[in-house]
């Protein structure tokens, strides 16, 4: 569903003009059912993907952090560090910091995605704060990404610090590591590294979501047309059309995500 929004502040007419912009509005199904089912599905999807990624990539994170610390003292290699981790703690050593990682990564991803979706929907509504400030709604995904990433990183920053300590080989539970940090550096010590993390992640999020949404819908419309054309020439069944729409949506999401990630990382 497309929502036609005038970019001129204070305009009440919805008649198309050269200053109008097309913004994707939430689907009728989503609006009529409210946000509960969508929020729950997003929590499950983002939480599961975050936990899976952490479990698979944690060994690499352990070796990377150890390698960075080791190179401050003497040159070393990835394989040498990995061998040292295994000799010291066995296979379980490659999952140092995994509990803290789950405690940080899963809430981080859930807060980020939920905040992004909710803020984006608020910003594209008529008479939103963007209308009052005279800002084009084309920027709503980027602004929502900035808000979501800032909130998620700030809330989970203490756990990120503790996970980094555990990855580097500091022994003890999460609670056992909190005490010394607060004792030596105060509560603000738990937020060490917050500013550099925000300065890295926030611009990336803004560029990523702006690029993703700008590419996603035109690409989906193009693929919808291509798939529908091919389906009509072969089969006109409802099932066939539904499958082509799903395929187009998946392809568009994948293509837009890959391109947005490339653009944001440059």
Coordinates of N, CA and C in Angstrom, one line a residue, residues 54 96-108 111 152-167 173-175 177-178 181 187 189-192 194:
X54 N 25.8 -15.1 17.4 CA 26.8 -15.1 18.5 C 27.4 -16.4 18.7
X96 N 34.3 -18.1 25.5 CA 34.4 -17.1 26.6 C 33.4 -16.0 26.3
X97 N 32.8 -15.5 27.3 CA 32.0 -14.3 27.1 C 30.7 -14.5 26.4
X98 N 30.4 -15.8 26.1 CA 29.1 -16.1 25.4 C 27.9 -15.7 26.3
X99 N 27.9 -16.0 27.6 CA 26.7 -15.6 28.4 C 26.5 -14.1 28.4
X100 N 27.6 -13.3 28.5 CA 27.5 -11.9 28.5 C 27.1 -11.4 27.1
X101 N 27.6 -12.2 26.1 CA 27.2 -11.8 24.7 C 25.8 -12.0 24.4
X102 N 25.2 -13.1 25.0 CA 23.7 -13.3 24.8 C 23.0 -12.2 25.6
X103 N 23.5 -11.9 26.8 CA 22.8 -10.8 27.6 C 22.9 -9.5 26.9
X104 N 23.9 -9.3 26.1 CA 24.1 -8.0 25.4 C 23.5 -8.0 24.0
X105 N 23.8 -9.1 23.2 CA 23.5 -9.1 21.8 C 22.0 -9.3 21.5
X106 N 21.4 -10.2 22.3 CA 19.9 -10.4 22.0 C 19.1 -9.2 22.4
X107 N 19.2 -8.6 23.6 CA 18.5 -7.4 23.9 C 18.9 -6.2 22.9
X108 N 20.1 -6.1 22.5 CA 20.6 -5.1 21.6 C 19.8 -5.2 20.3
X111 N 15.9 -4.5 20.9 CA 15.6 -3.1 21.1 C 15.8 -2.3 19.8
X152 N 19.7 1.2 21.6 CA 20.1 -0.1 21.9 C 21.6 -0.2 22.4
X153 N 22.4 0.6 21.8 CA 23.8 0.6 22.2 C 24.0 1.2 23.6
X154 N 23.2 2.2 23.9 CA 23.3 2.9 25.2 C 22.9 1.9 26.3
X155 N 21.7 1.2 26.1 CA 21.2 0.3 27.1 C 22.1 -0.9 27.3
X156 N 22.7 -1.4 26.3 CA 23.5 -2.6 26.5 C 25.0 -2.4 26.5
X157 N 25.4 -1.1 26.6 CA 26.9 -0.8 26.6 C 27.6 -1.5 27.8
X158 N 27.1 -1.5 29.0 CA 27.8 -2.2 30.1 C 28.0 -3.6 29.9
X159 N 27.1 -4.3 29.3 CA 27.2 -5.8 29.0 C 28.3 -6.0 27.9
X160 N 28.3 -5.0 27.0 CA 29.3 -5.1 25.9 C 30.7 -5.0 26.5
X161 N 30.9 -4.1 27.5 CA 32.2 -3.9 28.1 C 32.6 -5.2 28.9
X162 N 31.6 -5.8 29.6 CA 31.9 -7.0 30.3 C 32.2 -8.2 29.4
X163 N 31.5 -8.2 28.3 CA 31.8 -9.3 27.3 C 33.2 -9.2 26.8
X164 N 33.6 -7.9 26.5 CA 35.0 -7.7 25.9 C 36.0 -8.2 27.0
X165 N 35.8 -7.9 28.2 CA 36.7 -8.3 29.3 C 36.8 -9.9 29.3
X166 N 35.7 -10.5 29.2 CA 35.7 -12.0 29.2 C 36.3 -12.6 28.0
X167 N 36.1 -11.9 26.9 CA 36.7 -12.4 25.6 C 38.2 -12.4 25.7
X173 N 32.3 -14.5 36.6 CA 30.9 -14.3 36.1 C 30.7 -12.8 35.8
X174 N 29.6 -12.5 35.2 CA 29.2 -11.2 34.8 C 29.2 -10.3 36.1
X175 N 28.5 -10.8 37.1 CA 28.4 -10.0 38.4 C 29.7 -9.8 39.0
X177 N 32.5 -9.4 37.6 CA 33.3 -8.5 36.8 C 32.8 -7.0 36.9
X178 N 31.5 -6.9 37.3 CA 30.9 -5.6 37.5 C 31.5 -4.8 38.7
X181 N 35.0 -3.0 38.2 CA 34.8 -1.9 37.3 C 34.2 -0.7 38.0
X187 N 30.3 4.2 38.2 CA 29.3 3.7 37.4 C 29.6 4.0 35.9
X189 N 32.2 4.0 34.5 CA 33.2 3.1 33.9 C 32.5 2.0 33.1
X190 N 31.3 1.7 33.4 CA 30.5 0.6 32.6 C 30.2 1.1 31.2
X191 N 30.3 2.4 31.0 CA 30.0 3.0 29.7 C 31.3 3.4 28.9
X192 N 32.4 2.9 29.4 CA 33.7 3.1 28.6 C 33.5 2.6 27.2
X194 N 31.5 3.8 25.0 CA 30.2 4.1 24.4 C 30.3 5.1 23.3

